[in-house]
Amino acid sequence: MPTKIHLDVLICDLIVTYTAHVDAVFKALADPTRRSLLDELFVRDGQTLSELEERFAMTRFGVMKHLKLLEEAGLVVSRRRGRQKLHFLNPVPIRLVHDRWVSKYAEPWVAGLGEIKQRLESQMEKVFEIYIRTTPERLWEAITDPDIRSRYNFGAGVVSDWTVGSRLEMGVAQAGLQLGEGEVLEVDPPHRLVHTMTALWGDDVKSEGASRVTWEITQVEDSCKLVVTHDELREGANEQLYGGWPMILSGLKTWLESGELLTTPGSLLYGG
């Protein structure tokens, strides 16, 4: 059992880490050019440096510097696609700020306005990145254990034997609700998990068919970087399929770092 002194030290470390991250987010958002870059990615995600450069009256080097600061704050995530480097808007850090200062005071009024990304007609892929102070093994367990998963995944667990080709089911067993299903495509614990997902909670999402979710875990000193890529979405896909990821990942971070549940609009759906 950790002593009170050890717990106090751990809490202080978490506060320092959290404060430093929030400072980086606010610093990145303070510049109008960087906000404009985020606006461009809001309109169309997955753009190259050249595409973004065309929209600003500055040098290529200047755009690169702004993108670097946005990446350091976690607001932009870049991925390689062949010879191209694509940039994606990552709403998770803003969601964390929202949960810290807004949700507990004004959530009933702003929940409908607080979503970072709305329906994007040309979007085929969503990329979300978050840093969590935990080990890869604990993070893997939190993703694959149905009881833990239900604590941050809107009350819904995900059941599978997590072998390639096996079936997975997402739902609330005690209520007899099946909310999703899929197939496991890749398993490399505790680093990489890929599976399909077909949403079943409503006719409007059932018609969208299967999409793909990739979880990638990388250890960074005493923390883990988690990148969730939700792709193979049809053009103009229903935002219910991907709009909940910022809340899910915020809840996952809160659970692993503090053992507490994070109350969000989504967590109240099936939590009872």
PDB file of C-alpha atoms in Angstrom:
ATOM      1  CA  MET A   1       0.000   0.000   0.000  1.00  0.00           C
ATOM      2  CA  PRO A   2       1.387   3.453  -0.892  1.00  0.00           C
ATOM      3  CA  THR A   3       1.855   5.785   2.047  1.00  0.00           C
ATOM      4  CA  LYS A   4       0.192   9.167   2.313  1.00  0.00           C
ATOM      5  CA  ILE A   5       3.518  10.813   1.475  1.00  0.00           C
ATOM      6  CA  HIS A   6       3.806   8.709  -1.684  1.00  0.00           C
ATOM      7  CA  LEU A   7       0.250   9.583  -2.667  1.00  0.00           C
ATOM      8  CA  ASP A   8       0.901  13.271  -2.069  1.00  0.00           C
ATOM      9  CA  VAL A   9       4.002  13.123  -4.273  1.00  0.00           C
ATOM     10  CA  LEU A  10       2.067  11.296  -7.003  1.00  0.00           C
ATOM     11  CA  ILE A  11      -0.744  13.855  -6.904  1.00  0.00           C
ATOM     12  CA  CYS A  12       1.751  16.728  -7.096  1.00  0.00           C
ATOM     13  CA  ASP A  13       3.466  15.093 -10.091  1.00  0.00           C
ATOM     14  CA  LEU A  14       0.122  14.684 -11.847  1.00  0.00           C
ATOM     15  CA  ILE A  15      -0.795  18.324 -11.181  1.00  0.00           C
ATOM     16  CA  VAL A  16       2.549  19.543 -12.552  1.00  0.00           C
ATOM     17  CA  THR A  17       2.217  17.336 -15.650  1.00  0.00           C
ATOM     18  CA  TYR A  18      -1.374  18.419 -16.249  1.00  0.00           C
ATOM     19  CA  THR A  19      -0.575  22.114 -15.752  1.00  0.00           C
ATOM     20  CA  ALA A  20       2.360  21.979 -18.182  1.00  0.00           C
ATOM     21  CA  HIS A  21       0.168  20.326 -20.809  1.00  0.00           C
ATOM     22  CA  VAL A  22      -2.634  22.871 -20.369  1.00  0.00           C
ATOM     23  CA  ASP A  23      -0.115  25.729 -20.610  1.00  0.00           C
ATOM     24  CA  ALA A  24       1.086  24.324 -23.953  1.00  0.00           C
ATOM     25  CA  VAL A  25      -2.487  24.136 -25.257  1.00  0.00           C
ATOM     26  CA  PHE A  26      -3.285  27.728 -24.267  1.00  0.00           C
ATOM     27  CA  LYS A  27       0.024  28.963 -25.695  1.00  0.00           C
ATOM     28  CA  ALA A  28      -0.718  27.246 -28.999  1.00  0.00           C
ATOM     29  CA  LEU A  29      -4.253  28.650 -29.149  1.00  0.00           C
ATOM     30  CA  ALA A  30      -3.129  32.196 -28.287  1.00  0.00           C
ATOM     31  CA  ASP A  31      -1.810  32.857 -31.794  1.00  0.00           C
ATOM     32  CA  PRO A  32      -4.419  33.746 -34.478  1.00  0.00           C
ATOM     33  CA  THR A  33      -2.426  32.024 -37.231  1.00  0.00           C
ATOM     34  CA  ARG A  34      -2.373  28.760 -35.298  1.00  0.00           C
ATOM     35  CA  ARG A  35      -6.109  29.053 -34.677  1.00  0.00           C
ATOM     36  CA  SER A  36      -6.558  29.586 -38.404  1.00  0.00           C
ATOM     37  CA  LEU A  37      -4.542  26.444 -39.107  1.00  0.00           C
ATOM     38  CA  LEU A  38      -6.862  24.493 -36.813  1.00  0.00           C
ATOM     39  CA  ASP A  39      -9.831  26.032 -38.627  1.00  0.00           C
ATOM     40  CA  GLU A  40      -8.431  24.799 -41.933  1.00  0.00           C
ATOM     41  CA  LEU A  41      -8.082  21.272 -40.548  1.00  0.00           C
ATOM     42  CA  PHE A  42     -11.576  21.560 -39.073  1.00  0.00           C
ATOM     43  CA  VAL A  43     -12.925  22.182 -42.577  1.00  0.00           C
ATOM     44  CA  ARG A  44     -10.815  19.444 -44.180  1.00  0.00           C
ATOM     45  CA  ASP A  45      -8.702  17.069 -42.136  1.00  0.00           C
ATOM     46  CA  GLY A  46      -5.595  15.271 -43.341  1.00  0.00           C
ATOM     47  CA  GLN A  47      -3.910  18.098 -45.288  1.00  0.00           C
ATOM     48  CA  THR A  48      -0.271  18.294 -46.361  1.00  0.00           C
ATOM     49  CA  LEU A  49       2.075  21.179 -45.532  1.00  0.00           C
ATOM     50  CA  SER A  50       1.854  22.393 -49.146  1.00  0.00           C
ATOM     51  CA  GLU A  51      -1.940  22.485 -49.028  1.00  0.00           C
ATOM     52  CA  LEU A  52      -1.934  24.463 -45.796  1.00  0.00           C
ATOM     53  CA  GLU A  53       0.818  26.795 -47.016  1.00  0.00           C
ATOM     54  CA  GLU A  54      -1.349  27.895 -49.957  1.00  0.00           C
ATOM     55  CA  ARG A  55      -3.896  29.394 -47.559  1.00  0.00           C
ATOM     56  CA  PHE A  56      -1.497  31.673 -45.672  1.00  0.00           C
ATOM     57  CA  ALA A  57       0.519  34.735 -46.663  1.00  0.00           C
ATOM     58  CA  MET A  58       3.730  33.481 -45.101  1.00  0.00           C
ATOM     59  CA  THR A  59       6.697  31.321 -45.952  1.00  0.00           C
ATOM     60  CA  ARG A  60       6.642  27.545 -45.851  1.00  0.00           C
ATOM     61  CA  PHE A  61       9.052  27.720 -42.905  1.00  0.00           C
ATOM     62  CA  GLY A  62       6.621  29.937 -40.995  1.00  0.00           C
ATOM     63  CA  VAL A  63       3.751  27.485 -41.469  1.00  0.00           C
ATOM     64  CA  MET A  64       6.043  24.652 -40.368  1.00  0.00           C
ATOM     65  CA  LYS A  65       6.924  26.494 -37.130  1.00  0.00           C
ATOM     66  CA  HIS A  66       3.261  27.012 -36.285  1.00  0.00           C
ATOM     67  CA  LEU A  67       2.420  23.374 -37.043  1.00  0.00           C
ATOM     68  CA  LYS A  68       5.322  22.245 -34.832  1.00  0.00           C
ATOM     69  CA  LEU A  69       3.907  24.175 -31.852  1.00  0.00           C
ATOM     70  CA  LEU A  70       0.444  22.740 -32.503  1.00  0.00           C
ATOM     71  CA  GLU A  71       1.895  19.223 -32.605  1.00  0.00           C
ATOM     72  CA  GLU A  72       3.830  19.800 -29.376  1.00  0.00           C
ATOM     73  CA  ALA A  73       0.563  20.828 -27.716  1.00  0.00           C
ATOM     74  CA  GLY A  74      -1.133  17.729 -29.097  1.00  0.00           C
ATOM     75  CA  LEU A  75      -3.661  19.769 -31.089  1.00  0.00           C
ATOM     76  CA  VAL A  76      -2.368  18.441 -34.399  1.00  0.00           C
ATOM     77  CA  VAL A  77      -1.278  14.888 -35.183  1.00  0.00           C
ATOM     78  CA  SER A  78       0.771  14.084 -38.288  1.00  0.00           C
ATOM     79  CA  ARG A  79       0.816  10.748 -40.084  1.00  0.00           C
ATOM     80  CA  ARG A  80       2.899   9.515 -43.001  1.00  0.00           C
ATOM     81  CA  ARG A  81       1.072   8.255 -46.098  1.00  0.00           C
ATOM     82  CA  GLY A  82       3.727   7.182 -48.558  1.00  0.00           C
ATOM     83  CA  ARG A  83       5.820  10.248 -49.340  1.00  0.00           C
ATOM     84  CA  GLN A  84       3.235  12.631 -47.917  1.00  0.00           C
ATOM     85  CA  LYS A  85       2.926  13.885 -44.352  1.00  0.00           C
ATOM     86  CA  LEU A  86      -0.712  14.551 -43.483  1.00  0.00           C
ATOM     87  CA  HIS A  87      -1.890  16.734 -40.608  1.00  0.00           C
ATOM     88  CA  PHE A  88      -5.013  15.984 -38.551  1.00  0.00           C
ATOM     89  CA  LEU A  89      -6.895  18.059 -35.991  1.00  0.00           C
ATOM     90  CA  ASN A  90      -6.812  16.331 -32.589  1.00  0.00           C
ATOM     91  CA  PRO A  91      -9.681  17.621 -30.362  1.00  0.00           C
ATOM     92  CA  VAL A  92      -8.718  15.593 -27.271  1.00  0.00           C
ATOM     93  CA  PRO A  93      -6.598  18.305 -25.504  1.00  0.00           C
ATOM     94  CA  ILE A  94      -9.405  20.835 -25.928  1.00  0.00           C
ATOM     95  CA  ARG A  95     -11.865  18.282 -24.590  1.00  0.00           C
ATOM     96  CA  LEU A  96      -9.681  17.855 -21.494  1.00  0.00           C
ATOM     97  CA  VAL A  97      -9.704  21.609 -20.899  1.00  0.00           C
ATOM     98  CA  HIS A  98     -13.461  21.589 -21.382  1.00  0.00           C
ATOM     99  CA  ASP A  99     -13.894  18.774 -18.851  1.00  0.00           C
ATOM    100  CA  ARG A 100     -11.674  20.573 -16.332  1.00  0.00           C
ATOM    101  CA  TRP A 101     -13.277  24.023 -16.369  1.00  0.00           C
ATOM    102  CA  VAL A 102     -16.565  23.886 -18.238  1.00  0.00           C
ATOM    103  CA  SER A 103     -18.392  20.586 -17.881  1.00  0.00           C
ATOM    104  CA  LYS A 104     -18.923  20.586 -14.133  1.00  0.00           C
ATOM    105  CA  TYR A 105     -20.320  24.124 -14.164  1.00  0.00           C
ATOM    106  CA  ALA A 106     -22.230  24.509 -17.395  1.00  0.00           C
ATOM    107  CA  GLU A 107     -22.470  21.124 -19.123  1.00  0.00           C
ATOM    108  CA  PRO A 108     -26.296  21.084 -19.366  1.00  0.00           C
ATOM    109  CA  TRP A 109     -26.176  24.272 -21.446  1.00  0.00           C
ATOM    110  CA  VAL A 110     -23.060  23.797 -23.534  1.00  0.00           C
ATOM    111  CA  ALA A 111     -22.927  20.032 -24.160  1.00  0.00           C
ATOM    112  CA  GLY A 112     -24.565  20.474 -27.524  1.00  0.00           C
ATOM    113  CA  LEU A 113     -22.128  23.242 -28.474  1.00  0.00           C
ATOM    114  CA  GLY A 114     -18.917  21.808 -27.067  1.00  0.00           C
ATOM    115  CA  GLU A 115     -18.132  19.182 -29.672  1.00  0.00           C
ATOM    116  CA  ILE A 116     -14.933  20.166 -31.477  1.00  0.00           C
ATOM    117  CA  LYS A 117     -15.623  18.564 -34.798  1.00  0.00           C
ATOM    118  CA  GLN A 118     -18.889  18.356 -36.689  1.00  0.00           C
ATOM    119  CA  ARG A 119     -19.758  16.389 -39.804  1.00  0.00           C
ATOM    120  CA  LEU A 120     -16.953  16.759 -42.373  1.00  0.00           C
ATOM    121  CA  GLU A 121     -18.128  15.908 -45.858  1.00  0.00           C
ATOM    122  CA  SER A 122     -14.706  14.888 -47.182  1.00  0.00           C
ATOM    123  CA  GLN A 123     -13.379  13.080 -44.107  1.00  0.00           C
ATOM    124  CA  MET A 124     -12.429   9.418 -44.341  1.00  0.00           C
ATOM    125  CA  GLU A 125     -10.123   9.143 -41.342  1.00  0.00           C
ATOM    126  CA  LYS A 126     -10.017  10.478 -37.770  1.00  0.00           C
ATOM    127  CA  VAL A 127      -6.848  10.503 -35.655  1.00  0.00           C
ATOM    128  CA  PHE A 128      -6.840  11.095 -31.877  1.00  0.00           C
ATOM    129  CA  GLU A 129      -3.756  11.299 -29.651  1.00  0.00           C
ATOM    130  CA  ILE A 130      -3.414  11.466 -25.878  1.00  0.00           C
ATOM    131  CA  TYR A 131      -0.655  10.972 -23.277  1.00  0.00           C
ATOM    132  CA  ILE A 132      -1.496   8.964 -20.168  1.00  0.00           C
ATOM    133  CA  ARG A 133       0.697   8.423 -17.136  1.00  0.00           C
ATOM    134  CA  THR A 134       0.560   4.627 -16.960  1.00  0.00           C
ATOM    135  CA  THR A 135       2.317   1.527 -18.290  1.00  0.00           C
ATOM    136  CA  PRO A 136       1.608  -0.115 -21.655  1.00  0.00           C
ATOM    137  CA  GLU A 137       0.363  -3.210 -19.842  1.00  0.00           C
ATOM    138  CA  ARG A 138      -2.184  -1.287 -17.734  1.00  0.00           C
ATOM    139  CA  LEU A 139      -3.313   0.688 -20.759  1.00  0.00           C
ATOM    140  CA  TRP A 140      -3.763  -2.506 -22.796  1.00  0.00           C
ATOM    141  CA  GLU A 141      -5.797  -4.014 -19.967  1.00  0.00           C
ATOM    142  CA  ALA A 142      -7.995  -0.925 -19.781  1.00  0.00           C
ATOM    143  CA  ILE A 143      -8.720  -1.213 -23.505  1.00  0.00           C
ATOM    144  CA  THR A 144      -9.453  -4.939 -23.575  1.00  0.00           C
ATOM    145  CA  ASP A 145     -11.025  -5.647 -20.169  1.00  0.00           C
ATOM    146  CA  PRO A 146     -14.824  -5.270 -20.488  1.00  0.00           C
ATOM    147  CA  ASP A 147     -15.383  -4.129 -16.899  1.00  0.00           C
ATOM    148  CA  ILE A 148     -12.731  -1.400 -17.040  1.00  0.00           C
ATOM    149  CA  ARG A 149     -13.791  -0.415 -20.558  1.00  0.00           C
ATOM    150  CA  SER A 150     -17.360   0.188 -19.399  1.00  0.00           C
ATOM    151  CA  ARG A 151     -16.116   2.737 -16.855  1.00  0.00           C
ATOM    152  CA  TYR A 152     -15.072   5.217 -19.528  1.00  0.00           C
ATOM    153  CA  ASN A 153     -16.812   3.927 -22.677  1.00  0.00           C
ATOM    154  CA  PHE A 154     -20.307   5.336 -22.061  1.00  0.00           C
ATOM    155  CA  GLY A 155     -21.056   2.420 -19.714  1.00  0.00           C
ATOM    156  CA  ALA A 156     -20.524  -0.160 -22.474  1.00  0.00           C
ATOM    157  CA  GLY A 157     -17.987  -2.987 -22.245  1.00  0.00           C
ATOM    158  CA  VAL A 158     -16.283  -4.701 -25.182  1.00  0.00           C
ATOM    159  CA  VAL A 159     -16.034  -8.497 -25.037  1.00  0.00           C
ATOM    160  CA  SER A 160     -13.654 -10.616 -27.150  1.00  0.00           C
ATOM    161  CA  ASP A 161     -10.921 -13.204 -26.738  1.00  0.00           C
ATOM    162  CA  TRP A 162      -8.692 -10.722 -28.635  1.00  0.00           C
ATOM    163  CA  THR A 163      -7.213 -13.153 -31.136  1.00  0.00           C
ATOM    164  CA  VAL A 164      -6.989 -12.481 -34.863  1.00  0.00           C
ATOM    165  CA  GLY A 165     -10.245 -13.358 -36.568  1.00  0.00           C
ATOM    166  CA  SER A 166     -12.278 -13.448 -33.364  1.00  0.00           C
ATOM    167  CA  ARG A 167     -15.550 -11.598 -32.885  1.00  0.00           C
ATOM    168  CA  LEU A 168     -15.987  -8.646 -30.545  1.00  0.00           C
ATOM    169  CA  GLU A 169     -19.226  -7.348 -29.078  1.00  0.00           C
ATOM    170  CA  MET A 170     -19.843  -3.975 -27.463  1.00  0.00           C
ATOM    171  CA  GLY A 171     -22.792  -3.553 -25.143  1.00  0.00           C
ATOM    172  CA  VAL A 172     -24.271  -3.374 -21.670  1.00  0.00           C
ATOM    173  CA  ALA A 173     -24.721  -6.987 -20.570  1.00  0.00           C
ATOM    174  CA  GLN A 174     -26.839  -6.261 -17.491  1.00  0.00           C
ATOM    175  CA  ALA A 175     -29.307  -4.290 -19.612  1.00  0.00           C
ATOM    176  CA  GLY A 176     -29.256  -6.705 -22.550  1.00  0.00           C
ATOM    177  CA  LEU A 177     -28.088  -3.978 -24.923  1.00  0.00           C
ATOM    178  CA  GLN A 178     -25.855  -4.768 -27.899  1.00  0.00           C
ATOM    179  CA  LEU A 179     -24.376  -1.533 -29.205  1.00  0.00           C
ATOM    180  CA  GLY A 180     -21.736  -2.731 -31.642  1.00  0.00           C
ATOM    181  CA  GLU A 181     -19.912  -5.670 -33.164  1.00  0.00           C
ATOM    182  CA  GLY A 182     -16.742  -6.296 -35.099  1.00  0.00           C
ATOM    183  CA  GLU A 183     -13.793  -8.540 -35.905  1.00  0.00           C
ATOM    184  CA  VAL A 184     -10.254  -8.483 -34.523  1.00  0.00           C
ATOM    185  CA  LEU A 185      -7.743  -7.906 -37.353  1.00  0.00           C
ATOM    186  CA  GLU A 186      -4.369  -7.436 -35.591  1.00  0.00           C
ATOM    187  CA  VAL A 187      -3.172  -8.114 -32.042  1.00  0.00           C
ATOM    188  CA  ASP A 188       0.269  -7.204 -30.688  1.00  0.00           C
ATOM    189  CA  PRO A 189      -0.047  -6.702 -26.918  1.00  0.00           C
ATOM    190  CA  PRO A 190       0.637  -4.259 -25.402  1.00  0.00           C
ATOM    191  CA  HIS A 191       1.417  -2.139 -28.452  1.00  0.00           C
ATOM    192  CA  ARG A 192      -1.126  -2.445 -31.253  1.00  0.00           C
ATOM    193  CA  LEU A 193      -4.733  -3.560 -31.672  1.00  0.00           C
ATOM    194  CA  VAL A 194      -6.806  -3.296 -34.849  1.00  0.00           C
ATOM    195  CA  HIS A 195     -10.450  -4.268 -35.208  1.00  0.00           C
ATOM    196  CA  THR A 196     -13.516  -3.428 -37.238  1.00  0.00           C
ATOM    197  CA  MET A 197     -16.607  -1.899 -35.649  1.00  0.00           C
ATOM    198  CA  THR A 198     -20.202  -1.799 -36.800  1.00  0.00           C
ATOM    199  CA  ALA A 199     -22.443   0.440 -34.683  1.00  0.00           C
ATOM    200  CA  LEU A 200     -25.808  -1.067 -33.738  1.00  0.00           C
ATOM    201  CA  TRP A 201     -27.366   1.468 -31.374  1.00  0.00           C
ATOM    202  CA  GLY A 202     -29.647   2.994 -34.030  1.00  0.00           C
ATOM    203  CA  ASP A 203     -30.820   2.526 -37.603  1.00  0.00           C
ATOM    204  CA  ASP A 204     -29.034   5.717 -38.642  1.00  0.00           C
ATOM    205  CA  VAL A 205     -25.635   4.261 -37.694  1.00  0.00           C
ATOM    206  CA  LYS A 206     -26.351   0.635 -38.640  1.00  0.00           C
ATOM    207  CA  SER A 207     -26.633   1.729 -42.248  1.00  0.00           C
ATOM    208  CA  GLU A 208     -23.067   3.071 -42.162  1.00  0.00           C
ATOM    209  CA  GLY A 209     -21.616  -0.448 -42.079  1.00  0.00           C
ATOM    210  CA  ALA A 210     -18.226  -1.420 -40.708  1.00  0.00           C
ATOM    211  CA  SER A 211     -15.333   0.966 -40.054  1.00  0.00           C
ATOM    212  CA  ARG A 212     -11.877   0.256 -38.593  1.00  0.00           C
ATOM    213  CA  VAL A 213     -10.302   1.264 -35.277  1.00  0.00           C
ATOM    214  CA  THR A 214      -6.550   1.081 -34.611  1.00  0.00           C
ATOM    215  CA  TRP A 215      -5.078   1.492 -31.121  1.00  0.00           C
ATOM    216  CA  GLU A 216      -1.321   2.204 -30.985  1.00  0.00           C
ATOM    217  CA  ILE A 217       0.532   2.370 -27.656  1.00  0.00           C
ATOM    218  CA  THR A 218       4.053   3.791 -27.357  1.00  0.00           C
ATOM    219  CA  GLN A 219       5.881   4.119 -24.039  1.00  0.00           C
ATOM    220  CA  VAL A 220       7.372   7.554 -23.444  1.00  0.00           C
ATOM    221  CA  GLU A 221       9.417   7.457 -20.212  1.00  0.00           C
ATOM    222  CA  ASP A 222       6.861   7.047 -17.392  1.00  0.00           C
ATOM    223  CA  SER A 223       3.858   7.649 -19.664  1.00  0.00           C
ATOM    224  CA  CYS A 224       2.223   6.188 -22.746  1.00  0.00           C
ATOM    225  CA  LYS A 225       1.260   7.870 -25.983  1.00  0.00           C
ATOM    226  CA  LEU A 226      -2.012   6.439 -27.248  1.00  0.00           C
ATOM    227  CA  VAL A 227      -3.011   7.093 -30.853  1.00  0.00           C
ATOM    228  CA  VAL A 228      -6.473   5.984 -31.933  1.00  0.00           C
ATOM    229  CA  THR A 229      -7.117   6.009 -35.684  1.00  0.00           C
ATOM    230  CA  HIS A 230     -10.714   5.552 -36.802  1.00  0.00           C
ATOM    231  CA  ASP A 231     -10.762   5.084 -40.556  1.00  0.00           C
ATOM    232  CA  GLU A 232     -12.539   3.323 -43.422  1.00  0.00           C
ATOM    233  CA  LEU A 233     -15.419   5.704 -42.759  1.00  0.00           C
ATOM    234  CA  ARG A 234     -17.536   6.563 -45.739  1.00  0.00           C
ATOM    235  CA  GLU A 235     -17.435  10.104 -47.055  1.00  0.00           C
ATOM    236  CA  GLY A 236     -19.771  12.202 -44.903  1.00  0.00           C
ATOM    237  CA  ALA A 237     -20.227   9.404 -42.345  1.00  0.00           C
ATOM    238  CA  ASN A 238     -22.578   9.914 -39.403  1.00  0.00           C
ATOM    239  CA  GLU A 239     -20.630  11.828 -36.729  1.00  0.00           C
ATOM    240  CA  GLN A 240     -22.008   9.543 -34.002  1.00  0.00           C
ATOM    241  CA  LEU A 241     -19.443   6.981 -35.177  1.00  0.00           C
ATOM    242  CA  TYR A 242     -16.442   9.097 -34.218  1.00  0.00           C
ATOM    243  CA  GLY A 243     -17.706  12.127 -32.262  1.00  0.00           C
ATOM    244  CA  GLY A 244     -17.459  10.371 -28.897  1.00  0.00           C
ATOM    245  CA  TRP A 245     -13.726   9.610 -29.012  1.00  0.00           C
ATOM    246  CA  PRO A 246     -12.599  12.782 -27.159  1.00  0.00           C
ATOM    247  CA  MET A 247     -14.912  11.939 -24.245  1.00  0.00           C
ATOM    248  CA  ILE A 248     -13.883   8.260 -24.244  1.00  0.00           C
ATOM    249  CA  LEU A 249     -10.156   9.036 -24.223  1.00  0.00           C
ATOM    250  CA  SER A 250     -10.572  11.751 -21.584  1.00  0.00           C
ATOM    251  CA  GLY A 251     -12.372   9.221 -19.404  1.00  0.00           C
ATOM    252  CA  LEU A 252      -9.687   6.608 -20.026  1.00  0.00           C
ATOM    253  CA  LYS A 253      -6.941   9.038 -18.967  1.00  0.00           C
ATOM    254  CA  THR A 254      -8.847  10.063 -15.835  1.00  0.00           C
ATOM    255  CA  TRP A 255      -9.498   6.446 -14.817  1.00  0.00           C
ATOM    256  CA  LEU A 256      -5.900   5.283 -15.258  1.00  0.00           C
ATOM    257  CA  GLU A 257      -4.298   8.305 -13.597  1.00  0.00           C
ATOM    258  CA  SER A 258      -6.703   8.799 -10.687  1.00  0.00           C
ATOM    259  CA  GLY A 259      -9.032   5.790 -10.484  1.00  0.00           C
ATOM    260  CA  GLU A 260     -11.974   8.173 -10.725  1.00  0.00           C
ATOM    261  CA  LEU A 261     -14.853   8.252 -13.185  1.00  0.00           C
ATOM    262  CA  LEU A 262     -15.185  11.247 -15.490  1.00  0.00           C
ATOM    263  CA  THR A 263     -18.743  12.460 -15.909  1.00  0.00           C
ATOM    264  CA  THR A 264     -19.427  13.466 -19.508  1.00  0.00           C
ATOM    265  CA  PRO A 265     -22.641  13.606 -21.545  1.00  0.00           C
ATOM    266  CA  GLY A 266     -21.701  10.271 -23.106  1.00  0.00           C
ATOM    267  CA  SER A 267     -20.901   8.556 -19.809  1.00  0.00           C
ATOM    268  CA  LEU A 268     -24.480   9.115 -18.705  1.00  0.00           C
ATOM    269  CA  LEU A 269     -25.982   7.220 -21.663  1.00  0.00           C
ATOM    270  CA  TYR A 270     -25.720   3.692 -20.297  1.00  0.00           C
ATOM    271  CA  GLY A 271     -23.923   4.248 -16.994  1.00  0.00           C
ATOM    272  CA  GLY A 272     -27.042   3.401 -14.989  1.00  0.00           C
TER     273      GLY A 272
END
